[in-house]
Amino acid sequence: VAMAAPLVLHLLLALLLGSGGRSGAEPERDSLREELVLTPLPSGDVSATFQFRTRWDSELQLEGGTNHHFLRYAVLPREVVCTENLTPWKKLLPCSSKAGLSVLLKAERLFHTSYHSQAVHIRPVCRDAHCVSVSWELRQTLTVVFDAFTTGQGKKDWSLFRMFSRTITEACPLASQSHIYVDISRNSQENETLEVSPPPTSTYQAVVLGDRRTYAVYDLLNPATFSGSRSLNLQLRWKQFQDIGSQLVPFLHAQRYVSGYGLQKGELSTVLHNTHPYRAFPVLLLETVPWYLRLYVHTLAITTKGKENKPSYIHYQPAQDRLRPHLLEMLIQLPANSVTKVSIQFERALLKWTEYTPDPNHGFYVSPSVLSALVPNLVGAKPANWEESPLFSTMFPVSDSSSYFVRLYTEPLLVNLPTPDFSMPYNVICLTCTVVAVCYGSFYNLLTRTFHLEEPKRSRLVRWLANIIRRIRGVPPV
Amino acid sequence: MSEGRVDAPSSQLPELGPPCGWDPGQQRGARTRGSGVRGRAVPQGRGRVGEAGKGWAWAGPSPTAALHPGFGSPAPALGVLVPDAASSGPGCREPACPAGPAPFPRASSLFLMLLPPGPSLLAPLNFTGTSCRGHLRPQPFWFNYRHVANTLSVYRSVKRLGIPDSHIVLMLADDMACNPRNPKPATVFSHKNMELNVYGDDVEVDYRSYEVTVENFLRVLTGRVPPSTPRSKRLLSDDRSNILIYMTGHGGNGFLKFQDSEEITNVELADAFEQMWQKRRYHEMLFIIDTCQGASMYERFYSPNVMALASSQVGEDSLSHQPDLAIGVHLMDRYTFYVLEFLEEIHPASQANMNDLFQVCPKSLCVSTPGHRTDLFQRNPQNVLITDFFGSVRKVEITTERVALNHLKCQKDEELTEPLNYAEQLPVAQIIHQKPKQKEWHPPGGFILGLWALILMVFFKTYGIKHMKYVF
């Protein structure tokens, strides 16, 4: 999240100019929308997704369009995410953490979760329906999943205060829209299993991830939302907690793992699941493997239901030691209701002594593989109007309403490389010095030293006394 | 191209003149080195470090609140300029010049560098076990919690006294706050019973985990960083800056351990300081170290204007303070604990001087004997304020008058360009029907070249050179 200073200046200028120069007839040059989506999960946990969208017009035009030759993909397989990642992210928000939904972003609660994800997306979007010019959009998303047992102390009832230890008192003054959505799809007409209080101002239906969902909507810019008390503390209470028979399984999900034994070779496998009942769709799989796992591409095997599945397109760029990782990109057709396994064997390389991390026995990380797919919807949906629909449904623009675009990341992997014994230099120095000192030193002394007798020196008085005693005994004097 | 575009990259900006309100006479008088005006924002000559006592009124709430940190660190060339109603005439910087906050506090920038290195030499393996699933996070030495708490408590005091994050380089080798062993994630406590969370809510760590190496540390000090290093990871000091360096961790006679795999010696450190002196990277420096035998680290300093404090003498160990039973480790080291207590009573306008800091942890409390070294320092420690190094005060003048910024002339291109549309996220048809890339032909090299050369040589040796004209 390295926001360039010019971009930040755009923001500053756009906001400064925007607030001053807005009039009724002129279109808005910048806008901020914020929203929070609360989704209770079947396990009793609750997932909260914040989205902040800042849009501004600037004279900076994108030159060259989207030429794929300028596309770069970079990934850091492992980074410890903590408050220091959240701090610069929060600084990009126009209201910082002072007003609106961003007051809920307190690090102590956000990192005490079972899942945490932050993202920043910058892209040009159409300024209006004619799409003659573009404006820039900055989207910041933050998703956390609160665990029912650690955070909720075993209870499945949730409220904003229990989740974030804070309530909302006002919307961000700079925001043109500020909403909270609560997923109440589980409430059918007859039995209301989930009770939301205070009662929502309206409901909203949308097709999200191929499924029809219903949301309770709270508009924070509407003063009626805050009613009597100045703060809004949403509460979700389960009237009767029922386990859903059919779990909501996403149509596309994937896993990745390393198999094999020993420190010489292994096998990298990615398993793709297509759980759609009757539709097949293609998936673009991008794998970036570091150079120290030397892939044997002739062992690449893609199998579906036991049979070989030839990909429609393969692009492979081999690695160069210490310069470039392997790049493997494939377009694979996934038949309906099937499991596909992509596996490739590799050999582990021995690194140079200085290339190891301070804790090499922990292992080395392999970045996750990326799956991009246009997953067909189960129910029909009409394309969303960008300005009116909530932010969560306009993340990826689709021209065709029969499918939605999804980009999945598998887990990163931890792979052990053959590790030398780092104490060896010390051992060698000690041993060599000992051997040299003891063996060679002794030989040298034996060969070069000459020995001669030396009289012990005694004082004159002692020698005189000794001579007297010897004369008495009759022994020759000293 | 409209004039006065501020969103152009900095290389294309118009030449910036001196800031308005900049009095050449005052400036020249204030600077002793008179090296002229630099291109970037010069710290205003409104007062020097030595004159800090007079005429500096610190008023109102914390200075950091006055300078809105919302948009990150101000760039020195442009800065977050508070518009001034009386926009001056030609020759001044556009847009209106700041009547108020200078980009740098006072006349001297105060940079703090904090550094805790890592685990001890005792255990060769620094993790508890591997898991086939690969989900286990690196387990640093959890008992080095106190080093991180030490550093963060000094960081916290320094921020509280007014130094912004853009002037602090924080290096933490271990992750304690979001460690799976931490019973309260995103917190690091310095007092038992979890009284004080020194990690805070707006911490910015510049160098983390593997990036904390001796090489990076010395590069930051001397300024020899690769060009791609972001500003927050550089030490942007000049000859008017006072620098505070705080180091903690495991050390011995003449060295300090980094990351369980390398160490920095006192000679290296002294040489780095000398490089800084010769490159005019500091005006005065305060070096504090809290390790075993810490005094050995400052024995070799030979650059002027360096004052050093250590928590223990050569041959002594620095001891840790109190454990917390919930977290399971010692939370702080004694010397830093008492330094923190001392600093908690300092406010930005305090007149406490260095002699008070020297008395901080007597042997009865610290068990080791803290030491200090002032022979290289030109001023008398009695006259050196704590806030010279630990804090900064900015003079803020608040104005309520409005200013009209130069409105950007939006030139709406009247020529009708064709409407744009979104690129397809997954153009399957395009991907499948791509023509395979033509592989470029390279002349053979290596083995194949040698093989052909051998064949040709044997052929011509056997059959003679006269056949060559039939081949070529």
PDB file of N, CA, C and O in Angstrom, chain B residues 116-175:
ATOM      1  N   PRO B 116      15.179  -2.481  17.824  1.00  0.00           N
ATOM      2  CA  PRO B 116      15.391  -3.683  18.632  1.00  0.00           C
ATOM      3  C   PRO B 116      15.771  -4.831  17.745  1.00  0.00           C
ATOM      4  O   PRO B 116      15.052  -5.158  16.835  1.00  0.00           O
ATOM      5  N   PRO B 117      16.857  -5.387  17.906  1.00  0.00           N
ATOM      6  CA  PRO B 117      17.122  -6.615  17.177  1.00  0.00           C
ATOM      7  C   PRO B 117      16.563  -7.828  17.884  1.00  0.00           C
ATOM      8  O   PRO B 117      15.760  -7.695  18.753  1.00  0.00           O
ATOM      9  N   GLY B 118      17.018  -8.929  17.457  1.00  0.00           N
ATOM     10  CA  GLY B 118      16.207 -10.109  17.717  1.00  0.00           C
ATOM     11  C   GLY B 118      16.698 -11.050  18.763  1.00  0.00           C
ATOM     12  O   GLY B 118      17.182 -10.675  19.806  1.00  0.00           O
ATOM     13  N   PRO B 119      16.556 -12.244  18.438  1.00  0.00           N
ATOM     14  CA  PRO B 119      16.633 -13.291  19.462  1.00  0.00           C
ATOM     15  C   PRO B 119      18.057 -13.577  19.929  1.00  0.00           C
ATOM     16  O   PRO B 119      19.007 -13.117  19.371  1.00  0.00           O
ATOM     17  N   SER B 120      18.158 -14.392  20.928  1.00  0.00           N
ATOM     18  CA  SER B 120      19.456 -14.623  21.556  1.00  0.00           C
ATOM     19  C   SER B 120      20.200 -15.701  20.797  1.00  0.00           C
ATOM     20  O   SER B 120      19.682 -16.343  19.908  1.00  0.00           O
ATOM     21  N   LEU B 121      21.427 -15.903  21.177  1.00  0.00           N
ATOM     22  CA  LEU B 121      22.254 -16.895  20.503  1.00  0.00           C
ATOM     23  C   LEU B 121      22.048 -18.283  21.069  1.00  0.00           C
ATOM     24  O   LEU B 121      22.641 -19.218  20.628  1.00  0.00           O
ATOM     25  N   LEU B 122      21.232 -18.384  22.103  1.00  0.00           N
ATOM     26  CA  LEU B 122      21.215 -19.646  22.827  1.00  0.00           C
ATOM     27  C   LEU B 122      20.635 -20.783  22.005  1.00  0.00           C
ATOM     28  O   LEU B 122      21.204 -21.842  21.905  1.00  0.00           O
ATOM     29  N   ALA B 123      19.495 -20.534  21.406  1.00  0.00           N
ATOM     30  CA  ALA B 123      18.850 -21.654  20.726  1.00  0.00           C
ATOM     31  C   ALA B 123      19.116 -21.563  19.239  1.00  0.00           C
ATOM     32  O   ALA B 123      18.894 -20.539  18.648  1.00  0.00           O
ATOM     33  N   PRO B 124      19.599 -22.605  18.614  1.00  0.00           N
ATOM     34  CA  PRO B 124      19.864 -22.533  17.177  1.00  0.00           C
ATOM     35  C   PRO B 124      18.607 -22.486  16.340  1.00  0.00           C
ATOM     36  O   PRO B 124      18.582 -21.938  15.289  1.00  0.00           O
ATOM     37  N   LEU B 125      17.540 -23.077  16.825  1.00  0.00           N
ATOM     38  CA  LEU B 125      16.310 -23.059  16.062  1.00  0.00           C
ATOM     39  C   LEU B 125      15.365 -22.098  16.721  1.00  0.00           C
ATOM     40  O   LEU B 125      15.142 -22.168  17.909  1.00  0.00           O
ATOM     41  N   ASN B 126      14.796 -21.229  15.944  1.00  0.00           N
ATOM     42  CA  ASN B 126      13.914 -20.259  16.568  1.00  0.00           C
ATOM     43  C   ASN B 126      12.473 -20.484  16.173  1.00  0.00           C
ATOM     44  O   ASN B 126      11.763 -19.587  15.832  1.00  0.00           O
ATOM     45  N   PHE B 127      12.072 -21.725  16.189  1.00  0.00           N
ATOM     46  CA  PHE B 127      10.643 -21.951  16.003  1.00  0.00           C
ATOM     47  C   PHE B 127      10.299 -23.207  16.765  1.00  0.00           C
ATOM     48  O   PHE B 127      11.165 -24.004  17.086  1.00  0.00           O
ATOM     49  N   THR B 128       9.067 -23.390  17.074  1.00  0.00           N
ATOM     50  CA  THR B 128       8.715 -24.502  17.943  1.00  0.00           C
ATOM     51  C   THR B 128       8.389 -25.749  17.156  1.00  0.00           C
ATOM     52  O   THR B 128       8.422 -26.830  17.656  1.00  0.00           O
ATOM     53  N   GLY B 129       8.039 -25.634  15.929  1.00  0.00           N
ATOM     54  CA  GLY B 129       7.740 -26.853  15.201  1.00  0.00           C
ATOM     55  C   GLY B 129       7.176 -26.515  13.846  1.00  0.00           C
ATOM     56  O   GLY B 129       6.752 -25.411  13.595  1.00  0.00           O
ATOM     57  N   THR B 130       7.243 -27.458  12.946  1.00  0.00           N
ATOM     58  CA  THR B 130       6.658 -27.204  11.627  1.00  0.00           C
ATOM     59  C   THR B 130       5.361 -27.956  11.520  1.00  0.00           C
ATOM     60  O   THR B 130       5.078 -28.881  12.263  1.00  0.00           O
ATOM     61  N   SER B 131       4.584 -27.539  10.587  1.00  0.00           N
ATOM     62  CA  SER B 131       3.318 -28.201  10.376  1.00  0.00           C
ATOM     63  C   SER B 131       3.205 -28.497   8.895  1.00  0.00           C
ATOM     64  O   SER B 131       3.607 -27.706   8.079  1.00  0.00           O
ATOM     65  N   CYS B 132       2.700 -29.629   8.566  1.00  0.00           N
ATOM     66  CA  CYS B 132       2.632 -29.984   7.159  1.00  0.00           C
ATOM     67  C   CYS B 132       1.712 -29.066   6.399  1.00  0.00           C
ATOM     68  O   CYS B 132       1.819 -28.921   5.217  1.00  0.00           O
ATOM     69  N   ARG B 133       0.772 -28.471   7.090  1.00  0.00           N
ATOM     70  CA  ARG B 133      -0.161 -27.616   6.385  1.00  0.00           C
ATOM     71  C   ARG B 133       0.484 -26.307   6.021  1.00  0.00           C
ATOM     72  O   ARG B 133      -0.001 -25.613   5.190  1.00  0.00           O
ATOM     73  N   GLY B 134       1.571 -25.958   6.650  1.00  0.00           N
ATOM     74  CA  GLY B 134       2.205 -24.703   6.297  1.00  0.00           C
ATOM     75  C   GLY B 134       1.457 -23.494   6.774  1.00  0.00           C
ATOM     76  O   GLY B 134       1.556 -22.450   6.185  1.00  0.00           O
ATOM     77  N   HIS B 135       0.680 -23.627   7.837  1.00  0.00           N
ATOM     78  CA  HIS B 135      -0.027 -22.454   8.319  1.00  0.00           C
ATOM     79  C   HIS B 135       0.647 -21.832   9.520  1.00  0.00           C
ATOM     80  O   HIS B 135       0.211 -20.832  10.010  1.00  0.00           O
ATOM     81  N   LEU B 136       1.690 -22.460  10.004  1.00  0.00           N
ATOM     82  CA  LEU B 136       2.281 -21.943  11.230  1.00  0.00           C
ATOM     83  C   LEU B 136       3.052 -20.685  10.908  1.00  0.00           C
ATOM     84  O   LEU B 136       3.809 -20.649   9.965  1.00  0.00           O
ATOM     85  N   ARG B 137       2.878 -19.660  11.667  1.00  0.00           N
ATOM     86  CA  ARG B 137       3.577 -18.420  11.416  1.00  0.00           C
ATOM     87  C   ARG B 137       4.940 -18.487  12.084  1.00  0.00           C
ATOM     88  O   ARG B 137       5.146 -19.244  13.011  1.00  0.00           O
ATOM     89  N   PRO B 138       5.863 -17.692  11.603  1.00  0.00           N
ATOM     90  CA  PRO B 138       7.181 -17.766  12.229  1.00  0.00           C
ATOM     91  C   PRO B 138       7.082 -17.383  13.685  1.00  0.00           C
ATOM     92  O   PRO B 138       6.479 -16.398  14.048  1.00  0.00           O
ATOM     93  N   GLN B 139       7.631 -18.215  14.542  1.00  0.00           N
ATOM     94  CA  GLN B 139       7.605 -17.932  15.966  1.00  0.00           C
ATOM     95  C   GLN B 139       8.912 -17.272  16.326  1.00  0.00           C
ATOM     96  O   GLN B 139       9.926 -17.935  16.408  1.00  0.00           O
ATOM     97  N   PRO B 140       8.924 -15.994  16.517  1.00  0.00           N
ATOM     98  CA  PRO B 140      10.157 -15.395  17.001  1.00  0.00           C
ATOM     99  C   PRO B 140      10.336 -15.805  18.449  1.00  0.00           C
ATOM    100  O   PRO B 140       9.504 -16.486  19.006  1.00  0.00           O
ATOM    101  N   PHE B 141      11.448 -15.368  18.988  1.00  0.00           N
ATOM    102  CA  PHE B 141      11.636 -15.685  20.382  1.00  0.00           C
ATOM    103  C   PHE B 141      10.650 -14.871  21.193  1.00  0.00           C
ATOM    104  O   PHE B 141      10.777 -13.667  21.315  1.00  0.00           O
ATOM    105  N   TRP B 142       9.698 -15.524  21.773  1.00  0.00           N
ATOM    106  CA  TRP B 142       8.644 -14.817  22.475  1.00  0.00           C
ATOM    107  C   TRP B 142       9.200 -14.112  23.703  1.00  0.00           C
ATOM    108  O   TRP B 142       8.688 -13.075  24.120  1.00  0.00           O
ATOM    109  N   PHE B 143      10.286 -14.644  24.229  1.00  0.00           N
ATOM    110  CA  PHE B 143      10.789 -13.990  25.442  1.00  0.00           C
ATOM    111  C   PHE B 143      11.545 -12.704  25.136  1.00  0.00           C
ATOM    112  O   PHE B 143      12.018 -12.047  26.039  1.00  0.00           O
ATOM    113  N   ASN B 144      11.655 -12.357  23.873  1.00  0.00           N
ATOM    114  CA  ASN B 144      12.196 -11.049  23.533  1.00  0.00           C
ATOM    115  C   ASN B 144      11.113  -9.999  23.427  1.00  0.00           C
ATOM    116  O   ASN B 144      11.318  -8.934  22.856  1.00  0.00           O
ATOM    117  N   TYR B 145       9.968 -10.309  23.968  1.00  0.00           N
ATOM    118  CA  TYR B 145       8.857  -9.365  24.020  1.00  0.00           C
ATOM    119  C   TYR B 145       9.317  -8.044  24.600  1.00  0.00           C
ATOM    120  O   TYR B 145       8.921  -6.965  24.147  1.00  0.00           O
ATOM    121  N   ARG B 146      10.191  -8.128  25.577  1.00  0.00           N
ATOM    122  CA  ARG B 146      10.535  -6.889  26.279  1.00  0.00           C
ATOM    123  C   ARG B 146      11.333  -5.941  25.408  1.00  0.00           C
ATOM    124  O   ARG B 146      11.262  -4.731  25.594  1.00  0.00           O
ATOM    125  N   HIS B 147      12.076  -6.471  24.472  1.00  0.00           N
ATOM    126  CA  HIS B 147      12.808  -5.571  23.589  1.00  0.00           C
ATOM    127  C   HIS B 147      11.859  -4.762  22.742  1.00  0.00           C
ATOM    128  O   HIS B 147      12.039  -3.560  22.534  1.00  0.00           O
ATOM    129  N   VAL B 148      10.836  -5.424  22.238  1.00  0.00           N
ATOM    130  CA  VAL B 148       9.854  -4.697  21.430  1.00  0.00           C
ATOM    131  C   VAL B 148       9.112  -3.691  22.305  1.00  0.00           C
ATOM    132  O   VAL B 148       8.853  -2.556  21.900  1.00  0.00           O
ATOM    133  N   ALA B 149       8.806  -4.094  23.543  1.00  0.00           N
ATOM    134  CA  ALA B 149       8.110  -3.159  24.425  1.00  0.00           C
ATOM    135  C   ALA B 149       8.990  -1.973  24.767  1.00  0.00           C
ATOM    136  O   ALA B 149       8.516  -0.837  24.853  1.00  0.00           O
ATOM    137  N   ASN B 150      10.292  -2.218  24.954  1.00  0.00           N
ATOM    138  CA  ASN B 150      11.222  -1.117  25.203  1.00  0.00           C
ATOM    139  C   ASN B 150      11.160  -0.090  24.093  1.00  0.00           C
ATOM    140  O   ASN B 150      10.996   1.100  24.315  1.00  0.00           O
ATOM    141  N   THR B 151      11.330  -0.595  22.886  1.00  0.00           N
ATOM    142  CA  THR B 151      11.382   0.306  21.748  1.00  0.00           C
ATOM    143  C   THR B 151      10.077   1.060  21.569  1.00  0.00           C
ATOM    144  O   THR B 151      10.064   2.258  21.317  1.00  0.00           O
ATOM    145  N   LEU B 152       8.994   0.327  21.728  1.00  0.00           N
ATOM    146  CA  LEU B 152       7.710   0.980  21.497  1.00  0.00           C
ATOM    147  C   LEU B 152       7.417   2.013  22.572  1.00  0.00           C
ATOM    148  O   LEU B 152       6.743   3.013  22.309  1.00  0.00           O
ATOM    149  N   SER B 153       7.929   1.813  23.764  1.00  0.00           N
ATOM    150  CA  SER B 153       7.637   2.819  24.776  1.00  0.00           C
ATOM    151  C   SER B 153       8.419   4.101  24.508  1.00  0.00           C
ATOM    152  O   SER B 153       7.885   5.197  24.697  1.00  0.00           O
ATOM    153  N   VAL B 154       9.643   3.964  24.015  1.00  0.00           N
ATOM    154  CA  VAL B 154      10.372   5.183  23.650  1.00  0.00           C
ATOM    155  C   VAL B 154       9.719   5.831  22.439  1.00  0.00           C
ATOM    156  O   VAL B 154       9.574   7.054  22.357  1.00  0.00           O
ATOM    157  N   TYR B 155       9.292   5.004  21.497  1.00  0.00           N
ATOM    158  CA  TYR B 155       8.582   5.513  20.308  1.00  0.00           C
ATOM    159  C   TYR B 155       7.351   6.292  20.727  1.00  0.00           C
ATOM    160  O   TYR B 155       7.049   7.375  20.219  1.00  0.00           O
ATOM    161  N   ARG B 156       6.635   5.733  21.675  1.00  0.00           N
ATOM    162  CA  ARG B 156       5.408   6.363  22.123  1.00  0.00           C
ATOM    163  C   ARG B 156       5.691   7.703  22.779  1.00  0.00           C
ATOM    164  O   ARG B 156       5.002   8.690  22.539  1.00  0.00           O
ATOM    165  N   SER B 157       6.741   7.746  23.608  1.00  0.00           N
ATOM    166  CA  SER B 157       7.048   9.011  24.277  1.00  0.00           C
ATOM    167  C   SER B 157       7.438  10.062  23.263  1.00  0.00           C
ATOM    168  O   SER B 157       7.048  11.220  23.360  1.00  0.00           O
ATOM    169  N   VAL B 158       8.202   9.632  22.288  1.00  0.00           N
ATOM    170  CA  VAL B 158       8.687  10.581  21.292  1.00  0.00           C
ATOM    171  C   VAL B 158       7.536  11.126  20.457  1.00  0.00           C
ATOM    172  O   VAL B 158       7.455  12.308  20.153  1.00  0.00           O
ATOM    173  N   LYS B 159       6.595  10.259  20.141  1.00  0.00           N
ATOM    174  CA  LYS B 159       5.437  10.732  19.376  1.00  0.00           C
ATOM    175  C   LYS B 159       4.573  11.639  20.217  1.00  0.00           C
ATOM    176  O   LYS B 159       4.006  12.609  19.740  1.00  0.00           O
ATOM    177  N   ARG B 160       4.482  11.311  21.472  1.00  0.00           N
ATOM    178  CA  ARG B 160       3.658  12.111  22.350  1.00  0.00           C
ATOM    179  C   ARG B 160       4.249  13.501  22.500  1.00  0.00           C
ATOM    180  O   ARG B 160       3.540  14.484  22.669  1.00  0.00           O
ATOM    181  N   LEU B 161       5.547  13.595  22.457  1.00  0.00           N
ATOM    182  CA  LEU B 161       6.177  14.889  22.624  1.00  0.00           C
ATOM    183  C   LEU B 161       6.291  15.654  21.329  1.00  0.00           C
ATOM    184  O   LEU B 161       6.897  16.716  21.293  1.00  0.00           O
ATOM    185  N   GLY B 162       5.750  15.122  20.265  1.00  0.00           N
ATOM    186  CA  GLY B 162       5.582  15.953  19.090  1.00  0.00           C
ATOM    187  C   GLY B 162       6.327  15.558  17.833  1.00  0.00           C
ATOM    188  O   GLY B 162       6.181  16.214  16.827  1.00  0.00           O
ATOM    189  N   ILE B 163       7.095  14.507  17.851  1.00  0.00           N
ATOM    190  CA  ILE B 163       7.793  14.146  16.614  1.00  0.00           C
ATOM    191  C   ILE B 163       6.843  13.311  15.751  1.00  0.00           C
ATOM    192  O   ILE B 163       6.272  12.337  16.226  1.00  0.00           O
ATOM    193  N   PRO B 164       6.657  13.679  14.503  1.00  0.00           N
ATOM    194  CA  PRO B 164       5.707  12.923  13.675  1.00  0.00           C
ATOM    195  C   PRO B 164       6.340  11.656  13.113  1.00  0.00           C
ATOM    196  O   PRO B 164       7.554  11.489  13.120  1.00  0.00           O
ATOM    197  N   ASP B 165       5.504  10.801  12.609  1.00  0.00           N
ATOM    198  CA  ASP B 165       5.989   9.520  12.082  1.00  0.00           C
ATOM    199  C   ASP B 165       6.944   9.692  10.925  1.00  0.00           C
ATOM    200  O   ASP B 165       7.799   8.850  10.674  1.00  0.00           O
ATOM    201  N   SER B 166       6.798  10.780  10.185  1.00  0.00           N
ATOM    202  CA  SER B 166       7.682  10.970   9.041  1.00  0.00           C
ATOM    203  C   SER B 166       9.109  11.219   9.485  1.00  0.00           C
ATOM    204  O   SER B 166      10.030  11.101   8.686  1.00  0.00           O
ATOM    205  N   HIS B 167       9.289  11.540  10.753  1.00  0.00           N
ATOM    206  CA  HIS B 167      10.638  11.793  11.252  1.00  0.00           C
ATOM    207  C   HIS B 167      11.130  10.656  12.120  1.00  0.00           C
ATOM    208  O   HIS B 167      12.087  10.826  12.848  1.00  0.00           O
ATOM    209  N   ILE B 168      10.455   9.542  12.066  1.00  0.00           N
ATOM    210  CA  ILE B 168      10.858   8.419  12.895  1.00  0.00           C
ATOM    211  C   ILE B 168      11.082   7.220  11.994  1.00  0.00           C
ATOM    212  O   ILE B 168      10.261   6.911  11.131  1.00  0.00           O
ATOM    213  N   VAL B 169      12.192   6.552  12.200  1.00  0.00           N
ATOM    214  CA  VAL B 169      12.451   5.285  11.517  1.00  0.00           C
ATOM    215  C   VAL B 169      12.416   4.214  12.591  1.00  0.00           C
ATOM    216  O   VAL B 169      13.253   4.198  13.484  1.00  0.00           O
ATOM    217  N   LEU B 170      11.444   3.344  12.506  1.00  0.00           N
ATOM    218  CA  LEU B 170      11.245   2.332  13.537  1.00  0.00           C
ATOM    219  C   LEU B 170      11.553   0.967  12.952  1.00  0.00           C
ATOM    220  O   LEU B 170      11.018   0.594  11.921  1.00  0.00           O
ATOM    221  N   MET B 171      12.431   0.256  13.600  1.00  0.00           N
ATOM    222  CA  MET B 171      12.824  -1.061  13.110  1.00  0.00           C
ATOM    223  C   MET B 171      12.511  -2.083  14.188  1.00  0.00           C
ATOM    224  O   MET B 171      13.089  -2.035  15.266  1.00  0.00           O
ATOM    225  N   LEU B 172      11.629  -2.986  13.882  1.00  0.00           N
ATOM    226  CA  LEU B 172      11.287  -4.046  14.827  1.00  0.00           C
ATOM    227  C   LEU B 172      11.558  -5.376  14.162  1.00  0.00           C
ATOM    228  O   LEU B 172      11.000  -5.682  13.121  1.00  0.00           O
ATOM    229  N   ALA B 173      12.424  -6.174  14.761  1.00  0.00           N
ATOM    230  CA  ALA B 173      12.798  -7.424  14.113  1.00  0.00           C
ATOM    231  C   ALA B 173      11.781  -8.518  14.368  1.00  0.00           C
ATOM    232  O   ALA B 173      11.714  -9.467  13.613  1.00  0.00           O
ATOM    233  N   ASP B 174      11.029  -8.420  15.429  1.00  0.00           N
ATOM    234  CA  ASP B 174      10.077  -9.478  15.739  1.00  0.00           C
ATOM    235  C   ASP B 174       8.678  -8.908  15.766  1.00  0.00           C
ATOM    236  O   ASP B 174       8.477  -7.746  16.077  1.00  0.00           O
ATOM    237  N   ASP B 175       7.762  -9.769  15.478  1.00  0.00           N
ATOM    238  CA  ASP B 175       6.373  -9.337  15.567  1.00  0.00           C
ATOM    239  C   ASP B 175       5.784  -9.879  16.855  1.00  0.00           C
ATOM    240  O   ASP B 175       5.633 -11.078  17.010  1.00  0.00           O
TER     241      ASP B 175
END
